Coordinates of C-alpha atoms in Angstrom, one line a residue:
X1 CA 18.3 34.5 16.1
X2 CA 14.9 34.0 17.7
X3 CA 11.6 36.1 16.3
X4 CA 8.6 37.1 17.7
X5 CA 5.6 35.4 15.9
X6 CA 2.7 35.9 18.5
X7 CA 1.1 38.5 16.0
X8 CA 0.6 36.2 13.3
X9 CA -0.1 32.6 15.5
X10 CA -1.7 34.2 18.6
X11 CA -5.6 33.0 18.4
X12 CA -5.0 30.8 15.6
X13 CA -8.2 29.3 15.9
X14 CA -11.5 29.0 13.9
X15 CA -14.6 31.8 14.7
X16 CA -17.0 30.7 13.5
X17 CA -20.8 32.4 12.4
X18 CA -24.2 30.8 12.6
X19 CA -23.9 30.5 9.0
X20 CA -20.7 28.3 9.5
X21 CA -22.6 26.0 11.5
X22 CA -25.7 25.6 9.0
X23 CA -23.0 24.9 6.4
X24 CA -21.6 21.9 8.7
X25 CA -24.7 20.9 9.5
X26 CA -25.7 20.9 5.8
X27 CA -22.9 18.8 5.4
X28 CA -23.5 15.7 7.8
X29 CA -27.4 16.1 6.6
X30 CA -26.6 15.2 3.1
X31 CA -23.9 12.8 4.0
X32 CA -26.4 10.9 6.1
X33 CA -29.0 10.7 3.2
X34 CA -26.1 9.2 0.6
X35 CA -24.8 7.1 3.1
X36 CA -28.3 6.0 4.2
X37 CA -29.5 5.3 0.5
X38 CA -26.2 4.1 -0.8
X39 CA -26.0 1.2 2.0
X40 CA -30.1 0.3 2.5
X41 CA -30.5 -3.5 1.4
X42 CA -26.3 -4.2 1.5
X43 CA -26.5 -6.4 4.4
X44 CA -28.4 -8.9 2.1
X45 CA -25.0 -10.6 1.2
X46 CA -21.0 -10.8 1.4
X47 CA -20.4 -9.2 -2.2
X48 CA -23.2 -6.3 -1.7
X49 CA -21.3 -5.0 1.8
X50 CA -17.9 -6.0 1.5
X51 CA -17.8 -4.8 -2.7
X52 CA -20.7 -2.9 -3.5
X53 CA -22.5 -5.7 -5.5
X54 CA -19.9 -4.8 -7.6
X55 CA -21.6 -1.8 -9.3
X56 CA -19.5 1.1 -8.5
X57 CA -19.3 3.4 -11.7
X58 CA -15.9 4.8 -12.8
X59 CA -16.6 8.6 -11.4
X60 CA -17.2 6.7 -7.7
X61 CA -14.6 4.7 -8.3
X62 CA -12.3 7.4 -8.8
X63 CA -13.6 10.0 -6.5
X64 CA -13.8 7.6 -3.6
X65 CA -10.1 6.1 -4.3
X66 CA -8.9 10.3 -4.1
X67 CA -11.0 11.0 -0.9
X68 CA -9.7 7.8 0.7
X69 CA -6.2 9.0 0.2
X70 CA -6.5 12.5 1.4
X71 CA -6.8 13.1 4.9
X72 CA -6.5 16.3 7.6
X73 CA -2.4 15.8 7.2
X74 CA -3.1 16.9 3.6
X75 CA -5.1 19.7 4.3
X76 CA -3.1 21.3 7.3
X77 CA 0.1 19.1 7.4
X78 CA 1.0 19.3 3.6
X79 CA 0.3 22.7 3.6
X80 CA 2.8 23.5 6.2
X81 CA 5.5 20.9 4.2
X82 CA 5.2 23.2 1.1
X83 CA 5.9 26.4 3.0
X84 CA 8.7 24.9 4.2
X85 CA 10.4 23.2 1.5
X86 CA 8.4 24.4 -1.8
X87 CA 6.8 23.4 -5.0
X88 CA 8.9 20.1 -4.6
X89 CA 6.0 18.6 -1.8
X90 CA 3.8 18.4 -5.3
X91 CA 5.6 15.4 -6.1
X92 CA 3.5 13.4 -3.8
X93 CA 0.8 14.3 -6.1
X94 CA 2.0 14.2 -9.7
X95 CA 4.3 11.7 -9.0
X96 CA 1.7 9.3 -8.5
X97 CA 1.2 9.0 -12.6
X98 CA 3.8 6.5 -12.0
X99 CA 1.9 3.9 -9.7
X100 CA -1.1 4.5 -11.3
X101 CA 0.2 3.6 -14.5
X102 CA 1.2 0.1 -13.3
X103 CA -2.2 -0.1 -11.6
X104 CA -4.2 0.6 -14.7
X105 CA -2.2 -1.4 -16.8
X106 CA -0.8 -4.4 -14.4
X107 CA -2.7 -5.0 -11.4
X108 CA -6.4 -4.1 -12.1
X109 CA -6.3 -7.1 -15.1
X110 CA -5.3 -10.1 -12.6
X111 CA -7.2 -8.5 -9.7
X112 CA -10.1 -8.6 -11.1
X113 CA -9.6 -12.0 -13.2
X114 CA -8.4 -13.5 -9.8
X115 CA -11.8 -13.1 -8.7
X116 CA -11.2 -12.2 -5.2
X117 CA -12.4 -10.2 -2.4
X118 CA -8.9 -9.0 -0.9
X119 CA -5.6 -8.7 -2.1
X120 CA -4.5 -11.3 0.1
X121 CA -6.7 -13.6 -1.2
X122 CA -4.8 -13.0 -4.4
X123 CA -1.6 -13.8 -3.2
X124 CA -2.9 -17.2 -2.1
X125 CA -3.8 -18.3 -5.4
X126 CA -0.2 -16.5 -6.8
X127 CA 2.1 -18.4 -4.3
X128 CA 0.6 -19.8 -1.1
X129 CA -1.9 -19.6 1.8
X130 CA 1.3 -18.8 4.1
X131 CA 2.0 -15.6 1.6
X132 CA -1.6 -15.0 2.2
X133 CA -1.9 -15.1 6.2
X134 CA 1.4 -13.1 6.4
X135 CA 0.5 -10.4 4.3
X136 CA -3.3 -10.3 5.9
X137 CA -2.0 -9.9 9.1
X138 CA 0.4 -7.0 8.7
X139 CA -2.5 -5.3 6.6
X140 CA -4.5 -5.4 9.8
X141 CA -2.1 -4.1 12.1
X142 CA -0.6 -1.3 9.7
X143 CA -4.2 -0.5 9.1
X144 CA -5.4 0.0 12.8
X145 CA -2.1 1.5 14.1
X146 CA -0.5 3.4 10.8
X147 CA -3.5 4.1 9.5
X148 CA -6.9 4.3 11.4
X149 CA -5.3 5.6 14.7
X150 CA -2.8 7.9 12.7
X151 CA -5.9 9.2 11.2
X152 CA -7.9 9.7 14.2
X153 CA -5.6 11.5 16.0
X154 CA -4.4 13.8 13.2
X155 CA -8.1 14.6 12.5
X156 CA -8.4 15.5 16.5
X157 CA -5.3 17.1 16.6
X158 CA -6.4 19.3 13.5
X159 CA -9.6 20.0 15.8
X160 CA -7.4 20.8 19.0
X161 CA -5.6 23.5 16.6
X162 CA -8.5 25.1 15.1
X163 CA -10.9 25.2 18.5
X164 CA -9.0 24.1 21.0
X165 CA -11.0 21.1 21.5
X166 CA -9.2 18.4 23.9
X167 CA -7.7 15.4 22.0
X168 CA -9.5 12.4 24.0
X169 CA -13.2 13.6 23.5
X170 CA -12.1 14.4 20.0
X171 CA -11.0 11.1 19.1
X172 CA -13.9 9.5 20.4
X173 CA -16.1 11.6 18.6
X174 CA -14.4 11.6 15.1
X175 CA -14.3 7.6 15.1
X176 CA -17.9 7.2 15.9
X177 CA -19.1 10.1 13.7
X178 CA -16.9 8.6 11.2
X179 CA -17.1 5.1 11.1
X180 CA -20.7 4.9 11.2
X181 CA -21.7 4.6 7.5
X182 CA -18.8 1.9 7.1
X183 CA -20.6 0.2 9.9
X184 CA -24.2 0.5 8.5
X185 CA -24.0 0.4 4.8
X186 CA -20.4 -1.5 4.2
X187 CA -18.5 -0.2 0.8
X188 CA -21.6 1.2 -1.3
X189 CA -22.0 3.8 1.5
X190 CA -18.2 4.3 2.0
X191 CA -17.9 4.9 -1.8
X192 CA -20.6 6.9 -2.6
X193 CA -20.3 9.0 0.3
X194 CA -16.6 9.6 -0.4
X195 CA -18.0 11.1 -3.9
X196 CA -19.9 13.9 -2.3
X197 CA -16.9 14.5 0.5
X198 CA -14.4 14.7 -2.3
X199 CA -16.2 17.2 -4.1
X200 CA -16.8 19.2 -0.8
X201 CA -13.0 19.1 -0.3
X202 CA -12.2 20.4 -3.6
X203 CA -14.6 23.2 -3.4
X204 CA -13.3 24.3 0.2
X205 CA -10.0 24.2 -0.9
X206 CA -10.3 25.8 -4.1
X207 CA -11.8 28.6 -1.8
X208 CA -9.0 29.2 0.2
X209 CA -6.5 29.0 -2.1
X210 CA -8.1 31.5 -4.9
X211 CA -8.7 33.9 -1.6
X212 CA -4.9 33.3 -0.8
X213 CA -3.4 34.1 -4.1
X214 CA -5.4 37.5 -4.6
X215 CA -4.6 38.6 -1.2
X216 CA -1.0 39.0 -2.7
X217 CA -1.9 41.2 -5.6
X218 CA -1.2 44.7 -5.2
X219 CA -4.0 47.2 -4.9
X220 CA -6.6 44.8 -5.0
X221 CA -5.6 43.6 -8.5
X222 CA -7.0 39.9 -9.9
X223 CA -5.7 36.4 -9.5
X224 CA -3.5 36.2 -12.2
X225 CA -1.1 39.3 -10.6
X226 CA -1.5 37.5 -7.1
X227 CA -0.3 34.2 -8.6
X228 CA 3.1 36.4 -10.4
X229 CA 3.6 38.2 -6.6
X230 CA 3.3 34.3 -5.2
X231 CA 6.1 33.0 -7.9
X232 CA 8.1 36.2 -7.4
X233 CA 8.5 36.0 -4.0
X234 CA 9.2 31.9 -3.8
X235 CA 11.6 32.2 -6.0
X236 CA 13.5 33.8 -3.0
X237 CA 15.8 36.0 -5.2
X238 CA 15.6 38.9 -3.2
X239 CA 14.6 40.6 0.1
X240 CA 13.6 38.9 3.2
X241 CA 12.0 36.0 1.2
X242 CA 16.1 35.2 -0.1
X243 CA 17.3 35.8 3.3
X244 CA 15.2 33.3 4.6
X245 CA 16.4 30.6 2.3
X246 CA 19.7 31.8 2.1
X247 CA 19.5 31.4 5.9
X248 CA 18.2 27.5 5.8
X249 CA 19.7 25.9 3.0
X250 CA 21.5 23.2 5.0
X251 CA 18.1 22.3 6.8
X252 CA 16.3 22.5 3.5
X253 CA 18.4 20.4 1.5
X254 CA 21.8 20.0 2.7
X255 CA 23.3 21.9 0.4
X256 CA 24.4 25.1 -0.3
X257 CA 21.9 26.0 -2.3
X258 CA 18.1 25.7 -2.8
X259 CA 15.7 25.9 -5.2
X260 CA 12.1 26.4 -3.7
X261 CA 10.1 26.5 -7.4
X262 CA 11.8 22.8 -8.8
X263 CA 10.3 19.8 -7.9
X264 CA 14.2 18.1 -8.4
X265 CA 16.2 18.3 -5.5
X266 CA 19.6 16.6 -4.6
X267 CA 19.9 13.2 -2.8
X268 CA 20.5 15.1 0.7
X269 CA 16.6 16.6 0.7
X270 CA 15.0 15.6 3.7
X271 CA 11.5 15.4 1.8
X272 CA 12.4 14.5 -1.8
X273 CA 15.9 13.5 -2.4
X274 CA 16.1 13.0 -6.5
X275 CA 16.3 9.2 -7.0
X276 CA 15.8 8.4 -3.9
X277 CA 11.7 9.5 -5.0
X278 CA 12.3 6.2 -7.6
X279 CA 12.7 3.7 -4.9
X280 CA 9.6 5.2 -3.0
X281 CA 7.7 5.1 -5.8
X282 CA 8.1 1.6 -6.2
X283 CA 7.8 0.7 -2.8
X284 CA 5.7 3.0 -0.5
X285 CA 3.6 4.4 -2.8
X286 CA 3.3 1.2 -5.0
X287 CA 2.0 -0.5 -1.8
X288 CA 0.0 2.3 -0.7
X289 CA -2.0 2.8 -4.0
X290 CA -2.3 -0.8 -5.5
X291 CA -1.8 -3.3 -2.8
X292 CA -3.5 -1.4 -0.1
X293 CA -6.6 -3.2 0.5
X294 CA -8.5 0.0 1.6
X295 CA -7.3 1.7 -1.5
X296 CA -8.2 -1.0 -4.1
X297 CA -11.4 -2.2 -2.6
X298 CA -13.3 0.2 -4.7
X299 CA -11.2 -1.1 -7.6
X300 CA -12.3 -4.6 -6.6
X301 CA -16.4 -3.2 -6.2
X302 CA -16.4 -1.7 -10.0
X303 CA -18.7 -2.6 -12.3
X304 CA -16.1 -4.2 -14.7
X305 CA -12.6 -3.4 -15.7
X306 CA -13.5 -0.6 -18.0
X307 CA -15.0 1.1 -15.0
X308 CA -12.1 0.1 -12.4
X309 CA -9.3 1.2 -15.1
X310 CA -11.3 4.6 -16.0
X311 CA -11.7 5.2 -12.1
X312 CA -8.3 5.3 -11.5
X313 CA -7.6 7.9 -14.8
X314 CA -10.2 9.5 -13.2
X315 CA -8.1 10.0 -9.8
X316 CA -5.2 11.0 -12.1
X317 CA -6.9 13.6 -13.2
X318 CA -7.9 14.8 -9.3
X319 CA -4.2 14.2 -8.4
X320 CA -3.2 17.0 -11.0
X321 CA -5.5 19.3 -9.0
X322 CA -4.4 18.6 -5.5
X323 CA -1.2 20.5 -5.0
X324 CA -3.6 24.0 -6.0
X325 CA -5.1 22.8 -2.7
X326 CA -2.7 21.5 -0.6
X327 CA 0.5 23.0 -2.0
X328 CA 0.0 26.5 -3.4
X329 CA -1.7 27.7 0.1
X330 CA 2.0 26.8 1.4
X331 CA 3.5 28.6 -1.5
X332 CA 1.2 31.7 -0.2
X333 CA 1.7 31.3 3.0
X334 CA 5.8 31.8 2.5
X335 CA 5.3 34.7 0.2
X336 CA 3.4 36.3 3.0
X337 CA 5.6 35.6 6.3
X338 CA 9.2 34.2 5.2
X339 CA 10.0 34.9 8.7
X340 CA 8.6 31.5 9.8
X341 CA 11.8 30.1 8.2
X342 CA 14.1 32.3 10.3
X343 CA 12.2 30.2 13.9
X344 CA 14.4 28.7 16.5
X345 CA 14.8 25.7 16.9
X346 CA 14.5 24.7 13.3
X347 CA 11.9 21.8 14.6
X348 CA 9.4 24.5 15.4
X349 CA 8.9 26.0 11.6
X350 CA 6.6 23.1 10.8
X351 CA 4.1 23.8 13.3
X352 CA 4.7 27.3 13.3
X353 CA 3.2 27.1 9.9
X354 CA 0.5 24.5 10.4
X355 CA -0.7 27.3 12.9
X356 CA -0.1 30.0 10.0
X357 CA -2.6 28.3 7.8
X358 CA -4.8 28.0 10.3
X359 CA -4.7 31.9 10.7
X360 CA -4.2 32.5 6.9
X361 CA -8.3 30.9 6.7
X362 CA -9.3 32.9 9.7
X363 CA -8.1 36.1 8.3
X364 CA -9.6 35.6 4.4
X365 CA -12.2 33.0 4.5
X366 CA -15.8 34.9 5.2
X367 CA -18.1 33.9 7.3
X368 CA -20.3 30.7 5.5
X369 CA -17.4 29.8 3.8
X370 CA -15.3 28.6 7.0
X371 CA -18.0 26.2 8.0
X372 CA -17.3 24.7 4.2
X373 CA -13.8 24.4 4.9
X374 CA -14.4 22.6 8.4
X375 CA -17.0 20.5 6.6
X376 CA -14.2 20.0 4.0
X377 CA -11.6 19.2 6.9
X378 CA -14.1 16.5 8.4
X379 CA -14.8 15.1 5.0
X380 CA -11.2 14.1 4.4
X381 CA -10.9 12.5 7.7
X382 CA -14.6 10.5 7.4
X383 CA -13.8 9.1 4.2
X384 CA -10.3 7.6 5.2
X385 CA -12.0 6.3 8.5
X386 CA -14.6 4.8 6.5
X387 CA -12.4 3.1 3.7
X388 CA -10.0 1.8 6.3
X389 CA -12.6 0.5 8.6
X390 CA -14.1 -1.4 5.7
X391 CA -11.3 -2.7 4.0
X392 CA -9.9 -4.2 7.3
X393 CA -13.3 -6.0 8.2
X394 CA -13.2 -7.3 4.9
X395 CA -9.7 -8.7 5.4
X396 CA -10.9 -10.1 8.8
X397 CA -13.8 -11.8 7.2
X398 CA -12.3 -13.0 4.6
X399 CA -8.7 -14.0 5.4
X400 CA -9.0 -14.7 8.7
X401 CA -12.2 -15.6 10.2
X402 CA -13.8 -17.6 6.9
X403 CA -10.6 -19.2 5.9
X404 CA -8.8 -20.4 9.4
X405 CA -12.3 -20.8 11.4
X406 CA -15.4 -21.3 9.1
X407 CA -14.8 -22.0 5.3
X408 CA -18.4 -23.0 5.0
X409 CA -20.0 -20.1 6.7
X410 CA -23.0 -18.4 5.0
X411 CA -23.2 -14.9 3.4
X412 CA -25.3 -13.3 6.4
X413 CA -22.4 -15.1 8.7
X414 CA -20.0 -13.2 7.1
X415 CA -22.0 -9.8 6.9
X416 CA -22.3 -10.4 10.8
X417 CA -18.5 -10.7 11.4
X418 CA -17.9 -7.8 9.1
X419 CA -19.9 -5.3 11.6
X420 CA -18.7 -7.1 14.6
X421 CA -14.8 -6.8 13.4
X422 CA -15.6 -3.3 11.8
X423 CA -16.6 -2.0 15.6
X424 CA -13.6 -3.7 17.2
X425 CA -11.2 -2.2 15.0
X426 CA -12.9 0.7 15.5
X427 CA -12.5 0.7 19.6
X428 CA -8.7 -0.3 19.5
X429 CA -7.9 2.0 16.8
X430 CA -9.6 5.0 19.0
X431 CA -7.6 3.8 22.1
X432 CA -4.5 3.8 20.6
X433 CA -4.7 6.8 18.7
X434 CA -4.9 8.7 22.3
X435 CA -1.6 7.6 22.7
X436 CA 0.1 8.2 19.5
X437 CA 0.9 11.8 20.6
X438 CA 3.0 10.4 23.5
X439 CA 5.1 8.1 21.4
X440 CA 7.4 11.7 20.1
X441 CA 8.2 12.8 17.1
X442 CA 5.3 13.9 14.2
X443 CA 2.5 12.5 13.0
X444 CA 4.1 12.0 9.4
X445 CA 7.0 10.7 10.8
X446 CA 5.2 8.1 12.6
X447 CA 3.1 7.2 9.7
X448 CA 6.3 7.3 7.2
X449 CA 8.5 5.1 9.6
X450 CA 5.9 2.3 9.2
X451 CA 5.6 2.6 5.8
X452 CA 9.3 2.4 5.2
X453 CA 9.5 -0.8 7.3
X454 CA 6.9 -3.3 5.4
X455 CA 5.9 -1.6 2.2
X456 CA 9.2 -2.5 0.1
X457 CA 9.2 -6.1 0.5
X458 CA 5.4 -6.6 -0.3
X459 CA 5.8 -4.4 -3.1
X460 CA 8.4 -6.4 -4.7
X461 CA 6.7 -9.4 -4.1
X462 CA 3.6 -8.1 -5.8
X463 CA 5.2 -6.4 -9.0
X464 CA 7.7 -9.3 -9.7
X465 CA 4.8 -12.0 -9.0
X466 CA 2.6 -10.4 -11.8
X467 CA 5.5 -9.6 -14.1
X468 CA 7.6 -12.3 -13.9
X469 CA 5.9 -16.0 -13.8
X470 CA 8.7 -17.8 -12.3
X471 CA 8.7 -16.2 -8.7
X472 CA 8.2 -19.0 -6.2
X473 CA 6.3 -18.9 -3.2
X474 CA 9.4 -19.5 -0.9
X475 CA 10.9 -16.8 -2.9
X476 CA 7.9 -14.4 -1.7
X477 CA 8.0 -15.7 1.8
X478 CA 11.8 -15.0 2.4
X479 CA 11.4 -11.6 0.5
X480 CA 9.2 -10.7 3.2
X481 CA 11.3 -12.4 6.0
X482 CA 14.5 -10.3 4.4
X483 CA 12.8 -7.2 3.6
X484 CA 11.4 -6.5 7.1
X485 CA 14.2 -7.6 9.3
X486 CA 16.1 -4.7 7.3
X487 CA 14.1 -2.4 7.8
X488 CA 13.9 -3.2 11.6
X489 CA 17.8 -3.3 11.4
X490 CA 18.0 0.2 9.6
X491 CA 15.4 1.5 11.9
X492 CA 17.4 0.3 15.1
X493 CA 20.7 1.0 13.1
X494 CA 19.5 4.9 12.4
X495 CA 18.4 5.5 16.5
X496 CA 21.9 4.3 17.5
X497 CA 24.9 6.4 18.0
X498 CA 26.5 5.7 14.7
X499 CA 27.9 8.0 12.3
X500 CA 25.8 8.0 9.1
X501 CA 26.0 9.9 5.5
X502 CA 23.4 12.7 5.3
X503 CA 21.3 11.2 2.5
X504 CA 20.5 8.1 4.5
X505 CA 18.1 10.0 7.2
X506 CA 15.6 10.6 4.2
X507 CA 12.8 8.3 4.7
X508 CA 12.9 8.1 0.4
X509 CA 16.5 6.9 0.6
X510 CA 15.6 4.4 3.2
X511 CA 13.0 2.9 1.5
X512 CA 14.7 2.7 -1.8
X513 CA 17.7 0.6 0.0
X514 CA 14.7 -1.7 1.5
X515 CA 13.3 -2.3 -2.0
X516 CA 16.4 -3.2 -3.4
X517 CA 17.2 -5.5 -1.1
X518 CA 13.9 -7.1 -1.3
X519 CA 14.0 -7.5 -5.3
X520 CA 17.7 -9.1 -4.9
X521 CA 16.2 -11.4 -2.5
X522 CA 13.4 -12.4 -4.6
X523 CA 15.2 -12.9 -7.3
X524 CA 17.9 -14.9 -6.1
X525 CA 15.5 -17.3 -4.0
X526 CA 13.3 -17.6 -7.1
X527 CA 16.4 -19.2 -9.0
X528 CA 17.3 -21.5 -5.8
X529 CA 14.1 -23.0 -5.8
X530 CA 11.7 -25.0 -8.1
X531 CA 9.1 -23.4 -10.4
X532 CA 5.6 -22.8 -9.2
X533 CA 2.8 -25.0 -10.4
X534 CA 0.5 -24.3 -13.5
X535 CA -2.2 -23.1 -11.8
X536 CA -0.3 -20.5 -9.6
X537 CA 1.1 -18.8 -12.8
X538 CA -2.6 -18.8 -15.3
X539 CA -3.3 -16.2 -17.7
X540 CA -5.5 -14.6 -15.1
X541 CA -2.9 -14.4 -12.4
X542 CA 0.3 -12.7 -13.9
X543 CA 1.0 -11.5 -17.2
X544 CA 1.5 -13.8 -20.4
X545 CA 4.4 -11.5 -22.3
X546 CA 3.5 -13.8 -25.3
X547 CA 0.0 -12.8 -25.4
X548 CA 0.1 -9.4 -23.6
X549 CA -3.2 -10.1 -22.1
X550 CA -3.7 -6.6 -20.6
X551 CA -5.3 -4.5 -23.2
X552 CA -8.9 -5.4 -22.9
X553 CA -11.9 -3.7 -22.0
X554 CA -10.3 0.1 -22.9
X555 CA -13.4 1.6 -24.3
X556 CA -15.2 1.7 -27.9
X557 CA -15.0 5.7 -28.7
X558 CA -12.0 7.8 -27.8
X559 CA -13.9 10.0 -25.8
X560 CA -14.4 6.9 -23.4
X561 CA -11.2 5.5 -24.0
X562 CA -8.8 4.5 -21.4
X563 CA -5.8 4.9 -23.5
X564 CA -6.8 8.6 -24.4
X565 CA -7.3 9.9 -21.4
X566 CA -4.4 8.1 -19.3
X567 CA -2.1 9.4 -21.8
X568 CA -3.2 12.8 -22.0
X569 CA -3.0 12.7 -17.6
X570 CA 0.1 11.8 -18.0
X571 CA 1.0 14.7 -20.4
X572 CA -0.2 17.0 -18.3
X573 CA 2.2 15.5 -15.4
X574 CA 5.1 15.7 -17.7
X575 CA 4.5 19.2 -18.7
X576 CA 4.4 20.3 -15.1
X577 CA 7.4 18.6 -14.0
X578 CA 9.0 20.2 -17.1
X579 CA 7.5 23.8 -16.0
X580 CA 8.8 23.0 -12.3
X581 CA 12.5 21.3 -12.7
X582 CA 14.6 24.3 -12.0
X583 CA 14.9 25.4 -15.6
X584 CA 12.7 28.4 -15.4
X585 CA 13.5 29.5 -11.6
X586 CA 17.5 30.1 -10.3
X587 CA 18.6 28.5 -6.8
X588 CA 19.3 30.7 -4.1
X589 CA 22.7 30.1 -2.7
X590 CA 23.8 29.9 0.9
X591 CA 25.6 32.5 3.3

């Protein structure tokens, strides 16, 4: 069937008042002051510019970590995904408890103990220069294509949807404005402006959520009544909500029933397929949150191991909150407009949901606060652009320029190279960003397809390399080659006309397969090659299972304890997963 949603989607653009412009202007002024003050004198030497002088406190480490992780696709894209699929999308926030725990307990001690500027530098110490070079090149390419260009395009697309601005000028403008502080003040400017922007993002997102939930309450009721209505309608047990889900259960999960309020979904689910999510966590999520230079750089810039670990614990608590601003609005949108799921063709549902969210903001958010939301949206884009730019220039400077061309160059020369590299990377990303929309498919599909291609082999190499001293450099290289070749072969197979089971179309399942291939390759080649040299497996580089050398710098009092706050965070996540495990809300059957 085809339905008319023009009343909902017409003029789904922001209407701004001068108070909104005032809020946006105030955001830029405060951001500029923070960026300027934090970046003063940071070009004095390489450690100051690239690692903020290793003086970042835990709250800046954690806030910057999350700000770098959020972009416009989460403010708008994940809302649309939650509207379509329900609460299961929150797994992309909550399930990070696994990778964050691995980072806290197994990676932070050795990345800091190795005293490195970059993750590729760690790989040279643990394995070989060849492994370092390969990872550095892949990181640079992925940062420019899969992160920076995609974020600029996604941000410009959001501005186009909100205001009707042209894509090309928007990409250029976003690139220049968002990248300025990374070029000026290095990691210190990036991290401190990130802390400010994550606060603005949370405030702006929570306001939209609160107003959206309240709008569902009957007769002007309060937040609790509205939340109850939202859950009842998303359970989809009656009325037009049940009809919307029943008509699309095959598209939603590939099965005859669907539960919008459960994080546990069947293996055929397109976004969160059961066991496939475990493989995704150990491959793509591990690579993204733990190995990715643009995420880990603020951890390397922490004051010490305690501040690095507590920063990730703080980031974990922020991950608990994030579904409030990126998932709940999607549930509100479904509660208000279940007919969006009846759109034909099915591929139009997600874009319509994105536009519906813009219209929701237009209808609910009062004058002045719309400007705050727009500032939050820009903050999400700005923080990611800054972080990717800074980390990419760091890898180009240390893993390419100094290592391959000028091993004896001075600190001032390294900083100059970093500044020039930042400018060149930004220009290239702007150009690539302009053409991403012409490649076909959605932005999320574009980015994830790249992640799945190269993340599994590197995740396997890093994890095994830290936990198992026997892993060798030839095994690491073989894993990277075999893993990426298998990924490319899988992509070609899926693009062909060959028949394949429905579960294979889901990218978490694809990542799981490639991760198993990579792990198997690494283990087999390890046993076929000579053990590594003693200097490649010191206690500073990998796990000593006899000494359990991972329990230092955990805090001296309970309220400062990494263990206490990590355990509390983990327990909260487990409780949330149990509440939304399908035990309390029924599935809706198909037609």
